[in-house]
Each structure stands twice: as C-alpha cells, then as structure tokens.
C-alpha cells in the first residue's frame, strides 16, 4: 500500500479552530487524523504542507520510520509545538489506515482494551454565553453538568472568560496578593462548586502555568480541602526542578504535560518526580505510539496518565483508542461546549453515556469526518 495524497484543513470551533488531516492511499483506504493546537494557528497547516512531499509514495504501515523521518527532518525548526502537532496528526491518520486495512480497531494494535469504556472529565462546561465570574454562576452550571452524567469536572477558578485576554490578565510577576480580591473570588468559586456537586464528584483544577513558586504552593495548600484529583500546571512547565518543588510541598497531586512534547520531553519530569499525574496531548505530543511510550515510562514510576484533549471528535477518539490500552490511564478530558459541533463534523457522533465515552468497536479509529467537511 502507498500514500497517494495528504489533505489538511481547519474548521472553526466555538473558542478555537480544529485542524484535521486526511491521508489517501492507492487502495482506496482513507485515514483521518487531528492536528489541533491552541490557539489553532495556521502554522500547523504550513508545517503539514512541508511534510506532504515526504509522505507521498510511503507505505502507511511504516509508522515508526515515517515518524522518525519527519521528526529528524524538521528537528532544527523546533520539534515542540507546531512541528510535533503536524507529525501527530499524520501519525494518527496512519494508524487509522492500518486498522481499516486489517479490519481491527486501533486499540487492538496497541495491546487491546484495559478499560471497556473511557471515563471522561468535563472541561469548558462554564464557558457559556451567560458566563459570570461569580460563585453562584459556577455552582449552577457545575450542577447542570453533573446532571448530564459527568462524574468529574475540571476548571480554572482564576479564569474570567468575560474579560479580554482572559488567559493572560495576571501580573507579570506571577503573584497574586494573599488578601487580594481575585484570590478570594477564586476560592469562593471553588467552594461553591464543591458544595454544589458534593463529595462524590471528582474535581480537577487547572492553573494554566500562571503563578510563581511561593504563590503556587500557597494556593495549592488552600485548594487541598476541596480534595482535587490533581492541580494542573500551578507554575509554568519549563523548569522541572521548580515543578518538583511545588509537587513536594503542595499537598495535592500535581499534573503537568500538555505543553511537554515526546518521550524526550517527559524524561526529566519522571526522573525528578515533578508531577504525580501527567497529561500528554495525543495530538500534540507525537501521536498514538508516542503517547503509549510516554504512558509506559509513566507506569514505571506508578504515575497515572490523563490525556489532555481540547480536540474535536477525531482527536477525542484517537485519545480514547490509546488510553484504553494503558493500564495507568486515569481519565480523559472532554470539552463539552463543542460537542454539538464536533458531532456535526463526523459521520457517526461520539457516544457519551453517563460520563463515559463508548467505543464504536469499528476498524481504525472508528470515526470519520463527513465528506462535505473534509473534501
Ligand atoms: Mg491545562
């Protein structure tokens, strides 16, 4: 079998666009992949365009060789971010082709299912048109999300999505005043959400790498009473020693990984025990086999993996396909606000029941983009 063509394109989402890859073969089998990156810059499309000529004529079964070829060819351009996201989208589409050719779901190419269905945590559940940065708003929407069947929620209690540049509107020095209004509001929102959903619902907190070390440690201490399953990126991810210090002193499990790329990026994190939970993104860290490799190293440190997934239906299904083969899989992220759009893009919608993603058990990824979306 040979690759005959590669197409890629963006689809506008509610808050960021999704990027898809479609690989054609001389046997008529078509593979789908996703290469979404935040904030969905067209640089990923440019990178895919550069990779396209290196793929034409290759055997799609030669996944490892193709991965190494792309990785080494584009290494000097900076393997993190744009380049590795493009490689990830291609790699996912190759596994889709292989699964379809062999007539087996992708999870059976990676060791089979450890979990019959995939536990999800909802994210973005608060990013609605009537958003208010108030405890009663968060409590109300958290309750209604739980009523939809989700048993776990993630959110950033410091994020006021109604303000412009809401991700970055913090002091440059990465500190918040102990008695500051913003910190008190974040804690009040946390309190309101925990009270609204009760003790049986799992809560994860994402701090988006916003704080300095002393602020992060102090905040993590304050969040401890709400029993988070993890606190994600309380500080930026670049300095692994600093993350390890926060992990040692914070009193809650620390999660890092969405901005760490390939097994090489994760090595230091494991060696220094800088995170008790890791969240690599399947469509950004190198694809399915790279995620499996990272998860296997994590297993040797008894570290659970919770794939980061702000992706559309194809990326979500790809994440689930590999996640179920990892014995140390914990829970998968799902952005609820783009579920309707996501399902409009694919031939058969994602099946979500009581907070779990159900496998369609079809060959390949088990999900295909509609012709009118991908042609
Ligand atoms: Mg995050």
CSV table of C-alpha atoms and ligand atoms in Angstrom, one decimal:
chain,number,residue,atom,x,y,z
A,1,UNK,CA,0.0,0.0,0.0
A,2,UNK,CA,1.2,3.5,-0.8
A,3,UNK,CA,0.2,7.0,0.3
A,4,UNK,CA,-1.0,8.9,-2.7
A,5,UNK,CA,-2.1,12.3,-1.1
A,6,UNK,CA,-2.4,14.2,2.1
A,7,UNK,CA,-5.0,16.9,2.8
A,8,UNK,CA,-5.4,19.1,5.8
A,9,UNK,CA,-7.7,21.9,6.8
A,10,UNK,CA,-9.2,23.9,9.7
A,11,UNK,CA,-12.7,24.0,11.0
A,12,UNK,CA,-13.8,26.9,13.2
A,13,UNK,CA,-14.8,25.9,16.7
A,14,UNK,CA,-16.6,28.0,19.4
A,15,UNK,CA,-13.4,29.2,21.0
A,16,UNK,CA,-10.6,27.8,18.8
A,17,UNK,CA,-10.4,26.1,15.5
A,18,UNK,CA,-9.8,22.4,14.9
A,19,UNK,CA,-7.2,21.1,12.4
A,20,UNK,CA,-7.7,17.7,10.6
A,21,UNK,CA,-5.5,15.5,8.4
A,22,UNK,CA,-6.8,13.2,5.7
A,23,UNK,CA,-4.4,10.7,4.1
A,24,UNK,CA,-5.3,8.9,0.9
A,25,UNK,CA,-3.8,5.5,-0.3
A,26,UNK,CA,-3.6,3.6,-3.6
A,27,UNK,CA,-6.0,1.0,-2.2
A,28,UNK,CA,-8.8,3.5,-1.6
A,29,UNK,CA,-8.4,3.4,2.2
A,30,UNK,CA,-8.5,6.9,3.7
A,31,UNK,CA,-7.1,7.7,7.2
A,32,UNK,CA,-8.2,10.6,9.4
A,33,UNK,CA,-6.1,12.4,12.0
A,34,UNK,CA,-6.4,15.5,14.0
A,35,UNK,CA,-3.6,18.1,14.5
A,36,UNK,CA,-5.4,20.8,16.6
A,37,UNK,CA,-3.2,23.1,18.5
A,38,UNK,CA,-4.0,26.0,20.8
A,39,UNK,CA,-4.8,28.7,19.7
A,40,UNK,CA,-5.2,26.9,16.3
A,41,UNK,CA,-2.7,28.9,14.4
A,42,UNK,CA,-2.3,28.2,10.6
A,43,UNK,CA,1.4,27.5,11.2
A,44,UNK,CA,0.4,23.8,11.7
A,45,UNK,CA,-1.1,23.8,8.2
A,46,UNK,CA,2.1,25.3,6.9
A,47,UNK,CA,4.1,22.5,8.6
A,48,UNK,CA,1.8,19.8,7.2
A,49,UNK,CA,2.3,21.4,3.7
A,50,UNK,CA,6.0,21.0,4.1
A,51,UNK,CA,5.7,17.3,5.3
A,52,UNK,CA,3.3,16.3,2.5
A,53,UNK,CA,6.0,15.6,-0.2
A,54,UNK,CA,7.9,13.4,2.3
A,55,UNK,CA,4.8,11.2,2.7
A,56,UNK,CA,3.7,10.6,-0.9
A,57,UNK,CA,4.7,7.1,-2.0
A,58,UNK,CA,5.5,5.8,1.5
A,59,UNK,CA,3.9,2.7,2.9
A,60,UNK,CA,1.4,3.7,5.7
A,61,UNK,CA,2.4,0.6,7.7
A,62,UNK,CA,5.9,2.1,8.2
A,63,UNK,CA,4.7,4.3,11.0
A,64,UNK,CA,7.8,4.4,13.1
A,65,UNK,CA,10.1,5.0,10.1
A,66,UNK,CA,7.8,7.8,8.8
A,67,UNK,CA,7.7,9.4,12.3
A,68,UNK,CA,11.5,9.3,12.6
A,69,UNK,CA,11.9,10.7,9.1
A,70,UNK,CA,9.6,13.7,9.9
A,71,UNK,CA,11.0,14.2,13.4
A,72,UNK,CA,14.6,14.3,12.2
A,73,UNK,CA,13.9,16.3,9.0
A,74,UNK,CA,12.2,19.1,10.9
A,75,UNK,CA,14.2,18.9,14.1
A,76,UNK,CA,16.1,22.2,13.5
A,77,UNK,CA,12.8,24.1,13.1
A,78,UNK,CA,11.9,23.3,16.7
A,79,UNK,CA,10.3,20.0,17.4
A,80,UNK,CA,7.9,21.2,20.2
A,81,UNK,CA,4.6,22.8,19.3
A,82,UNK,CA,3.9,23.3,15.6
A,83,UNK,CA,6.1,20.6,14.1
A,84,UNK,CA,5.2,17.8,16.5
A,85,UNK,CA,1.5,18.6,16.3
A,86,UNK,CA,1.7,18.2,12.5
A,87,UNK,CA,3.6,14.9,12.9
A,88,UNK,CA,0.9,13.7,15.5
A,89,UNK,CA,-1.9,14.4,13.1
A,90,UNK,CA,-0.2,12.4,10.4
A,91,UNK,CA,0.7,9.5,12.7
A,92,UNK,CA,-2.9,9.2,13.9
A,93,UNK,CA,-4.2,9.0,10.3
A,94,UNK,CA,-1.6,6.3,9.6
A,95,UNK,CA,-2.9,4.1,12.4
A,96,UNK,CA,-6.5,4.7,11.1
A,97,UNK,CA,-5.4,3.4,7.7
A,98,UNK,CA,-3.7,0.3,9.3
A,99,UNK,CA,-6.7,-0.5,11.5
A,100,UNK,CA,-9.0,-0.2,8.5
A,101,UNK,CA,-6.8,-2.4,6.3
A,102,UNK,CA,-6.5,-5.1,9.0
A,103,UNK,CA,-10.2,-4.8,10.0
A,104,UNK,CA,-9.4,-4.1,13.7
A,105,UNK,CA,-9.9,-1.1,16.0
A,106,UNK,CA,-6.7,0.9,16.7
A,107,UNK,CA,-6.7,-0.2,20.4
A,108,UNK,CA,-6.1,-3.8,19.2
A,109,UNK,CA,-2.9,-2.6,17.5
A,110,UNK,CA,-1.6,-1.3,20.9
A,111,UNK,CA,-2.4,-4.2,23.2
A,112,UNK,CA,-6.2,-4.2,23.4
A,113,UNK,CA,-8.6,-2.7,25.9
A,114,UNK,CA,-7.8,-2.4,29.6
A,115,UNK,CA,-11.0,-0.4,30.0
A,116,UNK,CA,-14.3,-1.3,28.3
A,117,UNK,CA,-15.3,2.4,28.2
A,118,UNK,CA,-13.4,5.6,28.8
A,119,UNK,CA,-14.1,7.8,31.8
A,120,UNK,CA,-14.3,11.5,31.0
A,121,UNK,CA,-14.0,14.7,32.9
A,122,UNK,CA,-15.9,17.7,31.5
A,123,UNK,CA,-14.0,20.9,30.8
A,124,UNK,CA,-15.2,24.2,29.4
A,125,UNK,CA,-18.7,23.5,30.9
A,126,UNK,CA,-18.6,27.0,32.3
A,127,UNK,CA,-17.7,28.8,29.0
A,128,UNK,CA,-21.3,29.7,28.1
A,129,UNK,CA,-22.8,32.9,26.6
A,130,UNK,CA,-24.3,33.9,30.0
A,131,UNK,CA,-20.9,33.5,31.8
A,132,UNK,CA,-20.4,35.4,35.0
A,133,UNK,CA,-17.3,35.2,37.2
A,134,UNK,CA,-19.4,34.6,40.3
A,135,UNK,CA,-19.7,31.6,42.6
A,136,UNK,CA,-23.4,31.2,42.1
A,137,UNK,CA,-22.9,31.0,38.3
A,138,UNK,CA,-20.3,28.3,38.6
A,139,UNK,CA,-22.4,26.4,41.2
A,140,UNK,CA,-25.4,26.4,38.9
A,141,UNK,CA,-23.5,25.3,35.8
A,142,UNK,CA,-21.5,22.7,37.7
A,143,UNK,CA,-24.8,21.1,38.9
A,144,UNK,CA,-26.3,21.0,35.5
A,145,UNK,CA,-23.1,19.4,34.1
A,146,UNK,CA,-23.3,16.7,36.7
A,147,UNK,CA,-26.9,16.2,35.9
A,148,UNK,CA,-25.9,15.4,32.3
A,149,UNK,CA,-24.0,12.4,33.7
A,150,UNK,CA,-20.4,13.7,34.1
A,151,UNK,CA,-18.8,12.4,37.3
A,152,UNK,CA,-15.7,14.6,37.1
A,153,UNK,CA,-15.1,18.3,36.2
A,154,UNK,CA,-12.1,20.4,35.6
A,155,UNK,CA,-11.9,24.2,35.7
A,156,UNK,CA,-9.6,27.1,36.4
A,157,UNK,CA,-11.1,29.2,39.3
A,158,UNK,CA,-9.0,32.1,38.3
A,159,UNK,CA,-10.3,32.3,34.7
A,160,UNK,CA,-12.7,35.1,34.0
A,161,UNK,CA,-13.7,34.3,30.4
A,162,UNK,CA,-15.7,37.5,30.2
A,163,UNK,CA,-12.5,39.6,30.3
A,164,UNK,CA,-10.4,40.2,27.2
A,165,UNK,CA,-7.2,38.1,27.0
A,166,UNK,CA,-8.5,36.2,30.0
A,167,UNK,CA,-5.7,33.8,30.0
A,168,UNK,CA,-3.0,36.4,30.4
A,169,UNK,CA,-4.6,39.1,32.5
A,170,UNK,CA,-2.4,38.5,35.5
A,171,UNK,CA,0.5,40.4,37.0
A,172,UNK,CA,3.8,39.9,35.1
A,173,UNK,CA,5.4,38.8,38.4
A,174,UNK,CA,3.1,35.8,38.6
A,175,UNK,CA,2.0,36.6,42.2
A,176,UNK,CA,-1.5,37.3,43.5
A,177,UNK,CA,-1.9,39.2,46.7
A,178,UNK,CA,-2.8,37.0,49.6
A,179,UNK,CA,-5.6,39.2,50.6
A,180,UNK,CA,-6.4,40.1,47.0
A,181,UNK,CA,-9.9,40.2,45.7
A,182,UNK,CA,-9.1,37.8,42.8
A,183,UNK,CA,-7.8,35.1,45.1
A,184,UNK,CA,-10.8,35.3,47.4
A,185,UNK,CA,-13.1,35.1,44.4
A,186,UNK,CA,-11.3,32.1,43.1
A,187,UNK,CA,-11.6,30.3,46.5
A,188,UNK,CA,-15.3,31.3,46.8
A,189,UNK,CA,-15.9,29.8,43.3
A,190,UNK,CA,-14.1,26.6,44.3
A,191,UNK,CA,-16.1,26.4,47.5
A,192,UNK,CA,-19.4,26.9,45.6
A,193,UNK,CA,-18.6,24.3,43.0
A,194,UNK,CA,-17.6,21.7,45.6
A,195,UNK,CA,-20.7,22.4,47.6
A,196,UNK,CA,-23.0,22.2,44.5
A,197,UNK,CA,-21.7,18.9,43.2
A,198,UNK,CA,-21.0,17.2,46.6
A,199,UNK,CA,-18.1,14.9,47.6
A,200,UNK,CA,-18.7,12.1,45.1
A,201,UNK,CA,-17.9,14.2,42.0
A,202,UNK,CA,-14.2,14.4,41.2
A,203,UNK,CA,-12.8,17.9,40.7
A,204,UNK,CA,-9.5,18.8,38.9
A,205,UNK,CA,-8.1,22.3,39.0
A,206,UNK,CA,-6.1,23.8,36.1
A,207,UNK,CA,-4.0,26.9,36.9
A,208,UNK,CA,-2.6,27.2,33.4
A,209,UNK,CA,1.1,27.8,34.5
A,210,UNK,CA,0.2,31.2,35.8
A,211,UNK,CA,1.9,31.6,39.2
A,212,UNK,CA,5.4,31.8,40.8
A,213,UNK,CA,6.6,29.0,43.2
A,214,UNK,CA,5.6,30.6,46.5
A,215,UNK,CA,2.1,31.6,45.2
A,216,UNK,CA,1.6,28.2,43.7
A,217,UNK,CA,2.5,26.4,46.9
A,218,UNK,CA,0.3,28.7,49.0
A,219,UNK,CA,-2.7,28.3,46.6
A,220,UNK,CA,-2.3,24.5,46.4
A,221,UNK,CA,-2.4,24.4,50.2
A,222,UNK,CA,-5.7,26.3,50.1
A,223,UNK,CA,-7.2,24.1,47.5
A,224,UNK,CA,-6.3,20.9,49.4
A,225,UNK,CA,-9.5,21.0,51.4
A,226,UNK,CA,-11.5,20.6,48.2
A,227,UNK,CA,-9.8,17.2,47.5
A,228,UNK,CA,-8.8,17.8,43.9
A,229,UNK,CA,-7.8,14.7,41.9
A,230,UNK,CA,-5.0,16.9,40.6
A,231,UNK,CA,-3.9,20.5,40.3
A,232,UNK,CA,-2.5,21.2,36.8
A,233,UNK,CA,0.4,23.5,36.0
A,234,UNK,CA,0.4,25.7,39.1
A,235,UNK,CA,3.6,27.1,37.7
A,236,UNK,CA,4.8,27.2,34.0
A,237,UNK,CA,6.2,23.9,32.8
A,238,UNK,CA,9.7,24.8,31.6
A,239,UNK,CA,11.6,24.5,34.9
A,240,UNK,CA,11.2,20.9,36.0
A,241,UNK,CA,13.1,21.4,39.3
A,242,UNK,CA,10.7,24.2,40.2
A,243,UNK,CA,7.7,21.9,39.4
A,244,UNK,CA,9.2,19.2,41.5
A,245,UNK,CA,9.5,21.6,44.4
A,246,UNK,CA,5.8,22.5,44.1
A,247,UNK,CA,4.9,18.9,43.8
A,248,UNK,CA,6.8,18.1,47.0
A,249,UNK,CA,5.4,20.9,49.0
A,250,UNK,CA,1.9,21.5,47.6
A,251,UNK,CA,0.0,18.7,49.4
A,252,UNK,CA,-2.1,17.8,46.4
A,253,UNK,CA,-1.2,15.7,43.3
A,254,UNK,CA,0.4,18.0,40.6
A,255,UNK,CA,-0.3,17.4,37.0
A,256,UNK,CA,1.9,18.6,34.0
A,257,UNK,CA,2.3,17.5,30.4
A,258,UNK,CA,0.1,19.3,27.9
A,259,UNK,CA,3.0,21.6,27.0
A,260,UNK,CA,5.6,18.8,27.1
A,261,UNK,CA,6.5,17.1,23.8
A,262,UNK,CA,7.5,13.5,23.1
A,263,UNK,CA,9.1,11.0,25.4
A,264,UNK,CA,12.2,13.1,25.4
A,265,UNK,CA,10.3,16.0,26.9
A,266,UNK,CA,8.8,13.8,29.6
A,267,UNK,CA,12.1,12.1,30.7
A,268,UNK,CA,13.2,14.8,33.1
A,269,UNK,CA,9.7,15.2,34.6
A,270,UNK,CA,9.7,11.5,35.5
A,271,UNK,CA,13.3,11.4,36.7
A,272,UNK,CA,12.7,14.4,39.0
A,273,UNK,CA,9.3,13.2,40.1
A,274,UNK,CA,7.9,16.6,39.2
A,275,UNK,CA,4.3,15.5,38.6
A,276,UNK,CA,2.2,12.9,40.3
A,277,UNK,CA,-0.1,12.8,37.2
A,278,UNK,CA,0.8,13.5,33.6
A,279,UNK,CA,-1.4,14.9,30.8
A,280,UNK,CA,0.2,14.5,27.4
A,281,UNK,CA,-1.9,15.5,24.5
A,282,UNK,CA,-2.1,12.7,21.9
A,283,UNK,CA,-2.4,15.2,19.0
A,284,UNK,CA,0.5,17.4,20.2
A,285,UNK,CA,3.0,15.1,21.9
A,286,UNK,CA,3.7,12.9,18.9
A,287,UNK,CA,0.6,10.8,18.3
A,288,UNK,CA,-0.7,7.4,19.4
A,289,UNK,CA,2.6,5.4,19.7
A,290,UNK,CA,4.4,8.3,21.3
A,291,UNK,CA,1.6,8.6,23.9
A,292,UNK,CA,1.8,4.8,24.5
A,293,UNK,CA,5.6,5.1,25.0
A,294,UNK,CA,5.2,8.0,27.5
A,295,UNK,CA,2.5,6.1,29.3
A,296,UNK,CA,4.7,3.1,29.6
A,297,UNK,CA,7.5,5.1,31.1
A,298,UNK,CA,5.0,6.7,33.5
A,299,UNK,CA,3.9,3.2,34.5
A,300,UNK,CA,7.5,2.5,35.8
A,301,UNK,CA,7.0,5.5,38.2
A,302,UNK,CA,3.5,4.4,39.1
A,303,UNK,CA,2.2,7.6,37.6
A,304,UNK,CA,-1.3,7.8,36.1
A,305,UNK,CA,-2.0,9.4,32.7
A,306,UNK,CA,-4.9,11.7,31.9
A,307,UNK,CA,-4.7,12.7,28.3
A,308,UNK,CA,-5.1,16.4,27.6
A,309,UNK,CA,-7.9,16.8,25.0
A,310,UNK,CA,-9.2,20.2,23.8
A,311,UNK,CA,-9.6,18.4,20.5
A,312,UNK,CA,-12.6,17.6,18.3
A,313,UNK,CA,-14.2,14.2,17.8
A,314,UNK,CA,-11.3,12.7,15.8
A,315,UNK,CA,-8.7,13.7,18.4
A,316,UNK,CA,-11.0,12.6,21.2
A,317,UNK,CA,-11.5,9.1,19.7
A,318,UNK,CA,-7.8,8.8,19.0
A,319,UNK,CA,-7.0,9.7,22.6
A,320,UNK,CA,-9.5,7.0,23.8
A,321,UNK,CA,-8.1,4.4,21.4
A,322,UNK,CA,-4.7,4.6,23.0
A,323,UNK,CA,-5.8,5.4,26.5
A,324,UNK,CA,-7.7,2.2,26.9
A,325,UNK,CA,-4.5,0.2,26.2
A,326,UNK,CA,-2.7,2.0,29.1
A,327,UNK,CA,-3.2,0.2,32.5
A,328,UNK,CA,-2.3,3.5,34.2
A,329,UNK,CA,-5.0,5.5,32.4
A,330,UNK,CA,-6.9,7.7,34.8
A,331,UNK,CA,-9.4,9.9,33.0
A,332,UNK,CA,-9.8,11.7,29.6
A,333,UNK,CA,-10.6,15.4,29.1
A,334,UNK,CA,-13.6,16.4,27.0
A,335,UNK,CA,-14.6,20.0,26.2
A,336,UNK,CA,-18.4,20.0,26.4
A,337,UNK,CA,-19.1,23.3,24.6
A,338,UNK,CA,-18.0,22.0,21.2
A,339,UNK,CA,-19.7,18.6,21.5
A,340,UNK,CA,-22.5,19.5,19.1
A,341,UNK,CA,-20.2,21.0,16.5
A,342,UNK,CA,-17.8,18.0,16.9
A,343,UNK,CA,-20.6,15.6,16.3
A,344,UNK,CA,-21.8,17.6,13.2
A,345,UNK,CA,-18.4,17.1,11.6
A,346,UNK,CA,-18.3,13.3,11.8
A,347,UNK,CA,-20.4,10.6,10.1
A,348,UNK,CA,-21.4,9.0,13.4
A,349,UNK,CA,-21.4,11.0,16.6
A,350,UNK,CA,-19.3,10.3,19.7
A,351,UNK,CA,-21.3,8.1,22.0
A,352,UNK,CA,-21.2,9.5,25.6
A,353,UNK,CA,-23.2,7.8,28.3
A,354,UNK,CA,-23.1,8.8,32.0
A,355,UNK,CA,-19.7,10.5,31.7
A,356,UNK,CA,-18.1,7.7,29.7
A,357,UNK,CA,-17.1,7.5,26.1
A,358,UNK,CA,-18.3,4.3,24.4
A,359,UNK,CA,-16.2,2.6,21.7
A,360,UNK,CA,-17.9,2.1,18.4
A,361,UNK,CA,-15.6,-1.0,18.0
A,362,UNK,CA,-15.1,-0.4,14.3
A,363,UNK,CA,-11.9,-0.8,12.3
A,364,UNK,CA,-9.4,2.0,12.6
A,365,UNK,CA,-10.2,5.0,14.9
A,366,UNK,CA,-13.9,4.2,14.5
A,367,UNK,CA,-14.7,7.8,13.5
A,368,UNK,CA,-14.7,9.5,10.1
A,369,UNK,CA,-15.2,13.1,9.0
A,370,UNK,CA,-18.1,13.8,6.7
A,371,UNK,CA,-17.3,14.3,3.0
A,372,UNK,CA,-18.7,17.8,3.0
A,373,UNK,CA,-16.4,18.7,5.9
A,374,UNK,CA,-13.2,17.1,4.5
A,375,UNK,CA,-13.4,17.4,0.7
B,1,LIG,MG1,-4.3,22.6,31.0
